[in-house]
Amino acid sequence: MSDNFLKRDTFSSKFGVIAAAAGSAVGLGNIWRFPLVTTQNGGGAFLLLYVGFILFIGIPVMLSEFSIGRRAQSNAFGSFKKLAPGTPWYMVGFLGIITAFVILAFYSTVAGWTLEYLIQAVTGTLFQSENMEQNFADFSSHPYRPVLWQLVFMVLTAVVVFAGIKKGIEKITKILMPILVVLIIFVVVRSVTLDGAKEGVKYLFVPDWSAVNFKTVLMALGQAAFSLSIGMGTLITYGSYIRKRNNLLKTSTQVALADTSIAILSSLMVVPAIFAFSTGSIGDISPGPGLVFEVLPNVFKSMPGGVIFSIIFFFLLCVAALTSTISVLEVVVAYMKEELKLSRGKATLVASVSISVIGVFATLSFGVLGNFTILGQTIFGLLNYASANIMLTFGALLIVIFVGWSLGKSNFMDEISNKGIIISSFHKTVFFIIRYIAPIAIGIIAVAALFIEGLTG
Ligand code: PHE
């Protein structure tokens, strides 16, 4: 055991931790879901709610996960076993491992699509298409092309995870995240300077409080949780690789800030461009494939220099997806490595192959398995709904209850203050939120999520 402890890989720098954790947070949720959810739910009003939830719920939950992982120096499952031996808390870790399987299975479907579209953009076939809706329908229902891209994406993910924490995850996210930021800003500048873009910016930011109701509030909290990658042990796992001298509260705040900034920038990249070129109403676009794979390609086609922008856009979608998928696969790999005593290589192979098997069914549910439904949902729909709406929110709820009531104040304070070295007046407040406010707020969403479809994810 101590041998294992000594050999644990770690992130080598503060920037490495931020790049990896922000890489996990920034994903398809930011670029394809956030802009639409915001514009369709009251613009600035939704944004204010969202930012409020990030600050008062998201950061405390993230800090809870980092603290659990770093204190236990173990994977999501092992952390609970170590910190609360002889109790059923390890079940929360196990739920996280299962959630990782489920999320990656459907996330890799979409990640695979982004690869196909990148290639279509590069080779010019995208703009040859007369009808983008048809183009997407043909591709996504093809018997093997989307499956192949999904497997390619899983291989890319597995290669990074196999290379380890320092040499794989940290190295790649340190390169890709700055590139992602620069490219997004580049596209934002283009989008907001288009004729007619101003209307889009206004639509995005001017608050429409009449659109806000109970469901909107719940959606904002759900989106915040999904976007920050909280609730399934990703950040417990990453937390276990953070060095003891790192300031966890500062890191959590920086990651949340990066994720939120990129979500807002993504909206500025997408919404003004749609306003400038699209004829239909933005209110009619449904979140998901419609925006990224149908509406935006049309926008790029009408835009001067659209080829370049479409290539950049799909490239950055791939990058955002990859830095998220590696964080999800690492949850399972760390578990298999430490609990089932597999080597990193074997764990990566077993985890990625088994997830891919489920993933292929999710992908095929847009084609040959389209008519196969469970509880009225396709396989993709069910995996998406179950993980993002139910498993993540219950996961986040159980994690804050664990820290607030089982790990307890003195252990938590000891961990976030680096054994008393960091003194901050925020520490007490954060613990109060973790113990009382967050469980109540997340409890409401977790229960409501069971009843309201399309709340998160
Ligand atoms: N945060 C990622 C996104 O916004 C998705 C994700 C959820 C990643 C949970 C890891 C864990 O796309």
Short mmCIF file of C-alpha atoms and ligand atoms in Angstrom, two decimals:
data_model
loop_
_atom_site.label_atom_id
_atom_site.label_comp_id
_atom_site.label_asym_id
_atom_site.label_seq_id
_atom_site.Cartn_x
_atom_site.Cartn_y
_atom_site.Cartn_z
CA MET A 1 0.00 0.00 0.00
CA SER A 2 2.69 2.50 1.02
CA ASP A 3 4.63 1.43 -2.02
CA ASN A 4 1.63 2.32 -4.15
CA PHE A 5 1.32 5.62 -2.33
CA LEU A 6 4.94 6.55 -3.02
CA LYS A 7 4.63 5.75 -6.69
CA ARG A 8 1.52 7.90 -7.24
CA ASP A 9 1.87 10.20 -10.18
CA THR A 10 1.15 13.91 -9.56
CA PHE A 11 0.61 17.08 -11.52
CA SER A 12 3.91 18.89 -11.65
CA SER A 13 2.80 22.51 -11.56
CA LYS A 14 0.01 24.86 -10.57
CA PHE A 15 -0.67 25.60 -14.19
CA GLY A 16 -0.80 21.88 -14.91
CA VAL A 17 -3.56 21.40 -12.34
CA ILE A 18 -5.57 24.30 -13.75
CA ALA A 19 -5.10 23.15 -17.34
CA ALA A 20 -6.20 19.61 -16.54
CA ALA A 21 -9.18 20.56 -14.38
CA ALA A 22 -10.31 23.38 -16.66
CA GLY A 23 -9.80 20.98 -19.56
CA SER A 24 -12.25 18.61 -17.93
CA ALA A 25 -14.74 21.37 -17.22
CA VAL A 26 -14.59 23.01 -20.63
CA GLY A 27 -16.27 20.66 -23.04
CA LEU A 28 -19.23 20.12 -25.29
CA GLY A 29 -21.37 21.44 -22.44
CA ASN A 30 -19.83 24.90 -22.83
CA ILE A 31 -19.82 25.20 -26.58
CA TRP A 32 -22.92 23.46 -27.75
CA ARG A 33 -25.27 23.55 -24.80
CA PHE A 34 -24.59 26.70 -22.81
CA PRO A 35 -25.23 29.28 -25.59
CA LEU A 36 -28.62 27.86 -26.42
CA VAL A 37 -29.76 27.21 -22.89
CA THR A 38 -28.86 30.80 -22.04
CA THR A 39 -30.59 32.43 -24.97
CA GLN A 40 -33.68 30.28 -24.61
CA ASN A 41 -34.07 30.91 -20.89
CA GLY A 42 -33.94 34.61 -20.34
CA GLY A 43 -30.45 35.65 -21.52
CA GLY A 44 -28.84 37.86 -18.90
CA ALA A 45 -31.29 36.65 -16.28
CA PHE A 46 -30.18 33.04 -16.80
CA LEU A 47 -26.57 34.15 -16.86
CA LEU A 48 -26.87 35.84 -13.48
CA LEU A 49 -28.46 32.76 -11.96
CA TYR A 50 -25.82 30.57 -13.54
CA VAL A 51 -22.94 32.65 -12.24
CA GLY A 52 -24.57 32.70 -8.80
CA PHE A 53 -24.73 28.90 -8.78
CA ILE A 54 -21.14 28.58 -9.97
CA LEU A 55 -19.96 30.81 -7.12
CA PHE A 56 -22.13 29.54 -4.30
CA ILE A 57 -22.62 25.89 -5.20
CA GLY A 58 -20.12 24.95 -7.92
CA ILE A 59 -16.95 26.17 -6.25
CA PRO A 60 -17.80 24.63 -2.85
CA VAL A 61 -18.60 21.25 -4.46
CA MET A 62 -15.44 21.38 -6.53
CA LEU A 63 -13.44 22.20 -3.43
CA SER A 64 -15.10 19.28 -1.63
CA GLU A 65 -14.05 16.88 -4.39
CA PHE A 66 -10.47 18.15 -4.53
CA SER A 67 -10.22 17.87 -0.73
CA ILE A 68 -11.52 14.31 -0.67
CA GLY A 69 -9.10 13.18 -3.36
CA ARG A 70 -6.04 14.95 -2.07
CA ARG A 71 -6.62 13.89 1.53
CA ALA A 72 -7.16 10.25 0.63
CA GLN A 73 -4.55 10.07 -2.16
CA SER A 74 -6.77 7.61 -3.93
CA ASN A 75 -9.26 7.11 -6.77
CA ALA A 76 -12.92 8.09 -6.40
CA PHE A 77 -13.93 4.73 -4.91
CA GLY A 78 -10.84 4.21 -2.75
CA SER A 79 -11.05 7.74 -1.37
CA PHE A 80 -14.34 7.10 0.38
CA LYS A 81 -13.11 3.74 1.64
CA LYS A 82 -10.05 5.38 3.16
CA LEU A 83 -11.76 8.42 4.65
CA ALA A 84 -14.81 6.59 6.00
CA PRO A 85 -13.72 2.98 6.56
CA GLY A 86 -16.39 0.49 7.47
CA THR A 87 -19.24 2.69 6.22
CA PRO A 88 -21.32 2.48 3.03
CA TRP A 89 -19.87 5.79 1.75
CA TYR A 90 -17.75 3.89 -0.77
CA MET A 91 -21.02 3.43 -2.67
CA VAL A 92 -20.81 7.10 -3.65
CA GLY A 93 -17.44 6.40 -5.21
CA PHE A 94 -18.87 3.42 -6.99
CA LEU A 95 -21.73 5.54 -8.33
CA GLY A 96 -19.05 7.88 -9.71
CA ILE A 97 -17.32 5.03 -11.57
CA ILE A 98 -20.62 3.91 -13.10
CA THR A 99 -21.47 7.50 -14.03
CA ALA A 100 -18.13 7.80 -15.79
CA PHE A 101 -18.99 4.73 -17.90
CA VAL A 102 -22.36 6.14 -18.81
CA ILE A 103 -21.19 9.70 -19.56
CA LEU A 104 -18.28 8.61 -21.70
CA ALA A 105 -20.46 6.20 -23.66
CA PHE A 106 -22.70 8.95 -25.04
CA TYR A 107 -20.17 11.79 -24.92
CA SER A 108 -17.87 9.83 -27.24
CA THR A 109 -20.69 9.58 -29.78
CA VAL A 110 -20.77 13.35 -30.11
CA ALA A 111 -17.01 13.66 -29.83
CA GLY A 112 -16.76 11.29 -32.80
CA TRP A 113 -19.13 13.49 -34.81
CA THR A 114 -16.87 16.48 -34.20
CA LEU A 115 -14.00 14.55 -35.82
CA GLU A 116 -16.10 13.76 -38.90
CA TYR A 117 -17.11 17.41 -39.20
CA LEU A 118 -13.54 18.57 -38.78
CA ILE A 119 -12.57 16.33 -41.69
CA GLN A 120 -15.58 17.48 -43.73
CA ALA A 121 -14.57 21.09 -43.08
CA VAL A 122 -10.94 20.46 -44.00
CA THR A 123 -11.71 18.54 -47.19
CA GLY A 124 -14.43 20.98 -48.26
CA THR A 125 -17.20 18.38 -48.42
CA LEU A 126 -19.12 20.22 -45.69
CA PHE A 127 -19.77 23.24 -47.88
CA GLN A 128 -20.59 21.11 -50.91
CA SER A 129 -23.64 19.92 -49.09
CA GLU A 130 -26.84 21.68 -50.20
CA ASN A 131 -28.75 20.77 -47.11
CA MET A 132 -27.00 20.66 -43.74
CA GLU A 133 -29.92 18.94 -42.00
CA GLN A 134 -29.76 16.15 -44.56
CA ASN A 135 -25.99 16.00 -44.31
CA PHE A 136 -26.18 15.45 -40.57
CA ALA A 137 -29.04 12.96 -40.82
CA ASP A 138 -27.15 10.95 -43.46
CA PHE A 139 -23.97 10.87 -41.46
CA SER A 140 -25.38 10.22 -38.00
CA SER A 141 -27.58 7.38 -39.22
CA HIS A 142 -24.83 5.75 -41.31
CA PRO A 143 -24.28 2.15 -40.20
CA TYR A 144 -20.55 2.46 -39.44
CA ARG A 145 -19.03 5.89 -40.14
CA PRO A 146 -20.03 7.51 -36.83
CA VAL A 147 -18.98 4.35 -35.00
CA LEU A 148 -15.53 4.48 -36.58
CA TRP A 149 -15.07 8.12 -35.54
CA GLN A 150 -16.24 7.32 -32.05
CA LEU A 151 -13.65 4.56 -31.79
CA VAL A 152 -10.95 6.87 -33.15
CA PHE A 153 -11.87 9.36 -30.46
CA MET A 154 -11.74 6.68 -27.77
CA VAL A 155 -8.30 5.64 -28.99
CA LEU A 156 -7.07 9.26 -28.79
CA THR A 157 -8.48 9.50 -25.27
CA ALA A 158 -6.92 6.19 -24.24
CA VAL A 159 -3.49 7.16 -25.59
CA VAL A 160 -3.40 10.29 -23.42
CA VAL A 161 -4.64 8.48 -20.33
CA PHE A 162 -2.21 5.61 -20.88
CA ALA A 163 0.69 8.09 -20.89
CA GLY A 164 -0.15 8.98 -17.29
CA ILE A 165 -0.80 12.13 -15.31
CA LYS A 166 2.36 14.21 -15.84
CA LYS A 167 3.34 12.88 -19.23
CA GLY A 168 -0.14 12.42 -20.60
CA ILE A 169 -3.00 14.43 -19.13
CA GLU A 170 -0.97 17.39 -17.85
CA LYS A 171 1.25 17.63 -20.90
CA ILE A 172 -1.57 17.57 -23.42
CA THR A 173 -3.92 19.91 -21.54
CA LYS A 174 -1.10 22.42 -20.98
CA ILE A 175 -0.68 22.61 -24.75
CA LEU A 176 -4.31 22.36 -25.84
CA MET A 177 -6.04 24.67 -23.35
CA PRO A 178 -4.15 27.85 -24.29
CA ILE A 179 -4.70 27.02 -27.98
CA LEU A 180 -8.39 26.58 -27.29
CA VAL A 181 -8.65 29.96 -25.59
CA VAL A 182 -6.82 31.77 -28.38
CA LEU A 183 -8.94 30.14 -31.08
CA ILE A 184 -12.20 30.88 -29.30
CA ILE A 185 -11.25 34.54 -28.92
CA PHE A 186 -10.33 34.64 -32.61
CA VAL A 187 -13.76 33.32 -33.62
CA VAL A 188 -15.51 35.60 -31.10
CA VAL A 189 -13.89 38.66 -32.67
CA ARG A 190 -15.13 37.55 -36.08
CA SER A 191 -18.61 36.78 -34.83
CA VAL A 192 -19.25 39.99 -32.90
CA THR A 193 -17.96 42.20 -35.73
CA LEU A 194 -20.37 40.76 -38.31
CA ASP A 195 -23.18 42.96 -39.59
CA GLY A 196 -26.24 42.31 -37.49
CA ALA A 197 -24.26 40.71 -34.67
CA LYS A 198 -25.25 43.40 -32.19
CA GLU A 199 -28.79 42.04 -31.97
CA GLY A 200 -27.38 38.67 -30.98
CA VAL A 201 -25.18 40.14 -28.27
CA LYS A 202 -28.18 42.02 -26.93
CA TYR A 203 -30.34 38.91 -27.04
CA LEU A 204 -27.68 37.08 -25.08
CA PHE A 205 -27.10 39.57 -22.30
CA VAL A 206 -30.27 41.60 -21.80
CA PRO A 207 -32.14 39.92 -18.96
CA ASP A 208 -35.64 38.74 -19.65
CA TRP A 209 -36.96 37.98 -16.18
CA SER A 210 -40.30 36.87 -17.55
CA ALA A 211 -38.59 33.76 -18.94
CA VAL A 212 -37.40 32.75 -15.49
CA ASN A 213 -39.40 30.20 -13.56
CA PHE A 214 -38.69 27.31 -11.24
CA LYS A 215 -37.54 25.13 -14.09
CA THR A 216 -35.09 27.80 -15.31
CA VAL A 217 -33.55 28.03 -11.87
CA LEU A 218 -33.11 24.28 -11.78
CA MET A 219 -31.68 24.27 -15.28
CA ALA A 220 -29.09 26.87 -14.34
CA LEU A 221 -27.93 24.76 -11.40
CA GLY A 222 -27.90 21.58 -13.49
CA GLN A 223 -25.91 23.22 -16.27
CA ALA A 224 -23.43 24.60 -13.71
CA ALA A 225 -22.86 21.12 -12.26
CA PHE A 226 -22.44 19.42 -15.64
CA SER A 227 -20.17 22.14 -16.91
CA LEU A 228 -17.86 22.07 -13.89
CA SER A 229 -17.57 18.24 -14.12
CA ILE A 230 -18.70 17.88 -10.53
CA GLY A 231 -20.69 15.05 -9.02
CA MET A 232 -18.95 11.90 -10.27
CA GLY A 233 -15.45 11.84 -8.94
CA THR A 234 -13.54 13.39 -11.82
CA LEU A 235 -12.30 16.07 -9.49
CA ILE A 236 -11.75 13.61 -6.64
CA THR A 237 -9.48 11.69 -8.97
CA TYR A 238 -7.68 14.80 -10.22
CA GLY A 239 -7.54 16.11 -6.63
CA SER A 240 -5.58 13.02 -5.64
CA TYR A 241 -2.82 14.11 -8.04
CA ILE A 242 -2.62 17.66 -6.68
CA ARG A 243 0.41 18.37 -4.52
CA LYS A 244 0.02 19.13 -0.85
CA ARG A 245 1.22 22.73 -1.14
CA ASN A 246 -1.39 23.73 -3.73
CA ASN A 247 -4.06 26.19 -2.54
CA LEU A 248 -7.23 24.23 -3.29
CA LEU A 249 -9.71 27.08 -2.84
CA LYS A 250 -7.72 29.29 -5.19
CA THR A 251 -7.45 26.47 -7.73
CA SER A 252 -11.20 25.77 -7.58
CA THR A 253 -11.99 29.44 -8.07
CA GLN A 254 -9.63 29.73 -11.03
CA VAL A 255 -11.03 26.62 -12.71
CA ALA A 256 -14.61 27.81 -12.23
CA LEU A 257 -13.68 31.23 -13.58
CA ALA A 258 -12.02 29.70 -16.64
CA ASP A 259 -14.98 27.42 -17.31
CA THR A 260 -17.51 30.23 -16.96
CA SER A 261 -15.48 32.63 -19.10
CA ILE A 262 -15.26 30.03 -21.85
CA ALA A 263 -18.99 29.33 -21.65
CA ILE A 264 -19.69 33.04 -22.09
CA LEU A 265 -17.12 33.36 -24.87
CA SER A 266 -18.67 30.35 -26.60
CA SER A 267 -22.00 32.12 -26.54
CA LEU A 268 -20.39 35.20 -28.06
CA MET A 269 -18.90 32.97 -30.73
CA VAL A 270 -22.16 31.27 -31.63
CA VAL A 271 -25.14 33.54 -30.98
CA PRO A 272 -24.12 36.77 -32.80
CA ALA A 273 -23.09 34.74 -35.87
CA ILE A 274 -26.46 33.01 -35.91
CA PHE A 275 -28.20 36.36 -35.68
CA ALA A 276 -26.11 37.75 -38.51
CA PHE A 277 -26.80 34.93 -40.96
CA SER A 278 -29.62 32.72 -39.89
CA THR A 279 -33.13 33.33 -41.06
CA GLY A 280 -34.94 31.18 -38.50
CA SER A 281 -35.54 32.10 -34.89
CA ILE A 282 -32.95 31.04 -32.35
CA GLY A 283 -35.79 29.99 -30.08
CA ASP A 284 -36.60 27.15 -32.47
CA ILE A 285 -33.22 25.45 -32.37
CA SER A 286 -33.17 22.54 -29.98
CA PRO A 287 -30.08 22.04 -27.83
CA GLY A 288 -27.85 19.32 -29.17
CA PRO A 289 -27.00 18.32 -32.73
CA GLY A 290 -29.14 21.03 -34.35
CA LEU A 291 -26.99 23.97 -33.37
CA VAL A 292 -23.50 22.66 -33.99
CA PHE A 293 -24.03 20.27 -36.86
CA GLU A 294 -26.83 21.98 -38.80
CA VAL A 295 -27.25 25.69 -38.01
CA LEU A 296 -23.60 26.63 -37.60
CA PRO A 297 -22.39 24.92 -40.80
CA ASN A 298 -24.99 27.01 -42.64
CA VAL A 299 -23.72 30.12 -40.90
CA PHE A 300 -20.11 29.33 -41.84
CA LYS A 301 -21.16 28.68 -45.41
CA SER A 302 -22.59 32.19 -45.74
CA MET A 303 -19.71 33.86 -43.91
CA PRO A 304 -16.71 35.36 -45.71
CA GLY A 305 -13.73 33.17 -44.79
CA GLY A 306 -16.17 30.56 -43.54
CA VAL A 307 -13.92 27.63 -44.49
CA ILE A 308 -11.23 28.76 -42.09
CA PHE A 309 -13.73 29.48 -39.35
CA SER A 310 -15.46 26.15 -39.75
CA ILE A 311 -12.13 24.31 -39.54
CA ILE A 312 -11.16 26.27 -36.43
CA PHE A 313 -14.57 25.74 -34.87
CA PHE A 314 -14.66 21.97 -35.30
CA PHE A 315 -11.04 21.69 -34.24
CA LEU A 316 -11.77 23.51 -31.03
CA LEU A 317 -14.82 21.35 -30.40
CA CYS A 318 -12.61 18.25 -30.75
CA VAL A 319 -10.06 19.74 -28.36
CA ALA A 320 -12.70 20.72 -25.81
CA ALA A 321 -14.22 17.25 -26.00
CA LEU A 322 -10.85 15.45 -25.72
CA THR A 323 -9.69 17.28 -22.61
CA SER A 324 -13.03 16.28 -21.04
CA THR A 325 -13.08 12.65 -22.17
CA ILE A 326 -9.61 12.01 -20.75
CA SER A 327 -10.80 13.20 -17.34
CA VAL A 328 -13.74 10.82 -17.43
CA LEU A 329 -11.67 7.83 -18.57
CA GLU A 330 -9.09 8.56 -15.87
CA VAL A 331 -11.79 8.08 -13.21
CA VAL A 332 -12.30 4.49 -14.37
CA VAL A 333 -8.61 3.81 -15.03
CA ALA A 334 -7.52 5.09 -11.60
CA TYR A 335 -10.17 2.86 -10.02
CA MET A 336 -9.13 -0.24 -11.96
CA LYS A 337 -5.47 0.43 -11.35
CA GLU A 338 -5.71 0.96 -7.62
CA GLU A 339 -8.64 -1.23 -6.61
CA LEU A 340 -8.38 -4.07 -9.11
CA LYS A 341 -4.57 -3.85 -9.19
CA LEU A 342 -4.26 -3.69 -12.96
CA SER A 343 -1.32 -1.94 -14.61
CA ARG A 344 -2.11 1.47 -16.15
CA GLY A 345 -1.88 -0.10 -19.60
CA LYS A 346 -4.29 -2.93 -18.84
CA ALA A 347 -6.66 -0.64 -16.96
CA THR A 348 -6.76 1.79 -19.87
CA LEU A 349 -7.41 -1.02 -22.31
CA VAL A 350 -10.15 -2.69 -20.27
CA ALA A 351 -11.84 0.62 -19.42
CA SER A 352 -11.80 2.07 -22.91
CA VAL A 353 -12.88 -1.14 -24.63
CA SER A 354 -15.77 -1.74 -22.26
CA ILE A 355 -16.94 1.87 -22.47
CA SER A 356 -16.69 1.77 -26.26
CA VAL A 357 -18.93 -1.27 -26.39
CA ILE A 358 -21.72 0.65 -24.65
CA GLY A 359 -20.82 3.75 -26.66
CA VAL A 360 -21.36 1.98 -29.99
CA PHE A 361 -24.96 1.27 -28.99
CA ALA A 362 -25.42 4.96 -28.16
CA THR A 363 -24.07 5.95 -31.57
CA LEU A 364 -26.19 3.42 -33.42
CA SER A 365 -29.29 4.77 -31.72
CA PHE A 366 -29.18 7.56 -34.32
CA GLY A 367 -29.39 4.97 -37.07
CA VAL A 368 -30.14 1.28 -37.08
CA LEU A 369 -31.14 1.23 -33.42
CA GLY A 370 -33.25 4.37 -33.73
CA ASN A 371 -36.46 2.53 -33.08
CA PHE A 372 -35.16 0.72 -30.04
CA THR A 373 -36.36 2.68 -27.04
CA ILE A 374 -36.33 2.15 -23.31
CA LEU A 375 -38.78 4.20 -21.24
CA GLY A 376 -39.56 6.14 -24.39
CA GLN A 377 -35.92 7.14 -24.95
CA THR A 378 -33.28 5.97 -27.39
CA ILE A 379 -30.14 4.44 -25.88
CA PHE A 380 -28.27 7.73 -26.38
CA GLY A 381 -31.13 9.69 -24.83
CA LEU A 382 -31.36 7.37 -21.88
CA LEU A 383 -27.62 7.40 -21.12
CA ASN A 384 -27.58 11.20 -21.45
CA TYR A 385 -30.63 11.66 -19.28
CA ALA A 386 -29.69 9.14 -16.60
CA SER A 387 -26.16 10.40 -16.15
CA ALA A 388 -26.45 14.16 -16.46
CA ASN A 389 -29.87 14.56 -14.89
CA ILE A 390 -29.90 11.96 -12.22
CA MET A 391 -26.50 10.43 -11.46
CA LEU A 392 -24.48 13.67 -11.47
CA THR A 393 -26.87 15.62 -9.33
CA PHE A 394 -27.27 12.84 -6.77
CA GLY A 395 -23.50 12.39 -6.85
CA ALA A 396 -22.92 16.07 -6.08
CA LEU A 397 -25.51 15.94 -3.32
CA LEU A 398 -23.90 12.93 -1.65
CA ILE A 399 -20.42 14.44 -1.97
CA VAL A 400 -21.33 17.63 -0.09
CA ILE A 401 -23.20 15.66 2.55
CA PHE A 402 -20.12 13.48 2.95
CA VAL A 403 -17.77 16.43 3.44
CA GLY A 404 -20.17 18.45 5.58
CA TRP A 405 -21.29 15.68 7.86
CA SER A 406 -18.89 12.71 7.66
CA LEU A 407 -15.44 14.08 6.86
CA GLY A 408 -16.26 16.99 9.14
CA LYS A 409 -15.08 20.51 9.73
CA SER A 410 -11.64 19.90 11.25
CA ASN A 411 -10.51 17.43 8.57
CA PHE A 412 -11.82 19.65 5.81
CA MET A 413 -10.22 22.78 7.28
CA ASP A 414 -6.96 20.93 7.77
CA GLU A 415 -6.97 19.91 4.10
CA ILE A 416 -7.90 23.23 2.52
CA SER A 417 -5.59 25.23 4.78
CA ASN A 418 -2.67 22.89 4.01
CA LYS A 419 -2.44 22.01 7.71
CA GLY A 420 -3.00 25.53 8.94
CA ILE A 421 -0.59 27.28 6.59
CA ILE A 422 -3.21 29.08 4.50
CA ILE A 423 -5.41 31.39 6.51
CA SER A 424 -8.52 32.65 4.73
CA SER A 425 -11.71 34.18 6.00
CA PHE A 426 -13.56 32.35 3.20
CA HIS A 427 -12.82 28.88 4.58
CA LYS A 428 -15.50 29.00 7.28
CA THR A 429 -18.09 30.37 4.87
CA VAL A 430 -17.33 27.67 2.34
CA PHE A 431 -17.76 24.97 4.95
CA PHE A 432 -21.09 26.48 6.01
CA ILE A 433 -22.25 26.35 2.39
CA ILE A 434 -21.06 22.76 2.02
CA ARG A 435 -22.79 21.67 5.20
CA TYR A 436 -26.12 23.47 4.87
CA ILE A 437 -26.76 25.49 1.71
CA ALA A 438 -25.41 23.18 -1.01
CA PRO A 439 -27.20 20.02 0.20
CA ILE A 440 -30.54 21.85 0.27
CA ALA A 441 -30.08 23.52 -3.13
CA ILE A 442 -28.74 20.40 -4.84
CA GLY A 443 -31.31 18.26 -3.03
CA ILE A 444 -34.07 20.25 -4.68
CA ILE A 445 -32.56 19.86 -8.14
CA ALA A 446 -31.79 16.18 -7.64
CA VAL A 447 -35.37 15.42 -6.77
CA ALA A 448 -36.81 17.71 -9.42
CA ALA A 449 -34.45 16.21 -12.01
CA LEU A 450 -36.21 12.92 -11.61
CA PHE A 451 -39.37 14.56 -12.86
CA ILE A 452 -38.33 17.22 -15.33
CA GLU A 453 -36.69 16.00 -18.51
CA GLY A 454 -33.95 18.01 -20.19
CA LEU A 455 -32.88 19.75 -17.03
CA THR A 456 -29.18 19.11 -17.26
CA GLY A 457 -26.63 17.66 -19.61
N1 PHE B 1 -17.81 19.35 -18.09
C1 PHE B 1 -17.88 18.65 -19.32
C2 PHE B 1 -18.54 19.55 -20.37
O1 PHE B 1 -18.94 20.65 -20.09
C3 PHE B 1 -18.60 17.35 -19.24
C4 PHE B 1 -18.19 16.47 -18.11
C5 PHE B 1 -19.09 16.11 -17.13
C6 PHE B 1 -16.86 16.02 -18.01
C7 PHE B 1 -18.69 15.34 -16.06
C8 PHE B 1 -16.46 15.24 -16.94
C9 PHE B 1 -17.38 14.90 -15.97
O2 PHE B 1 -18.69 19.16 -21.49
#
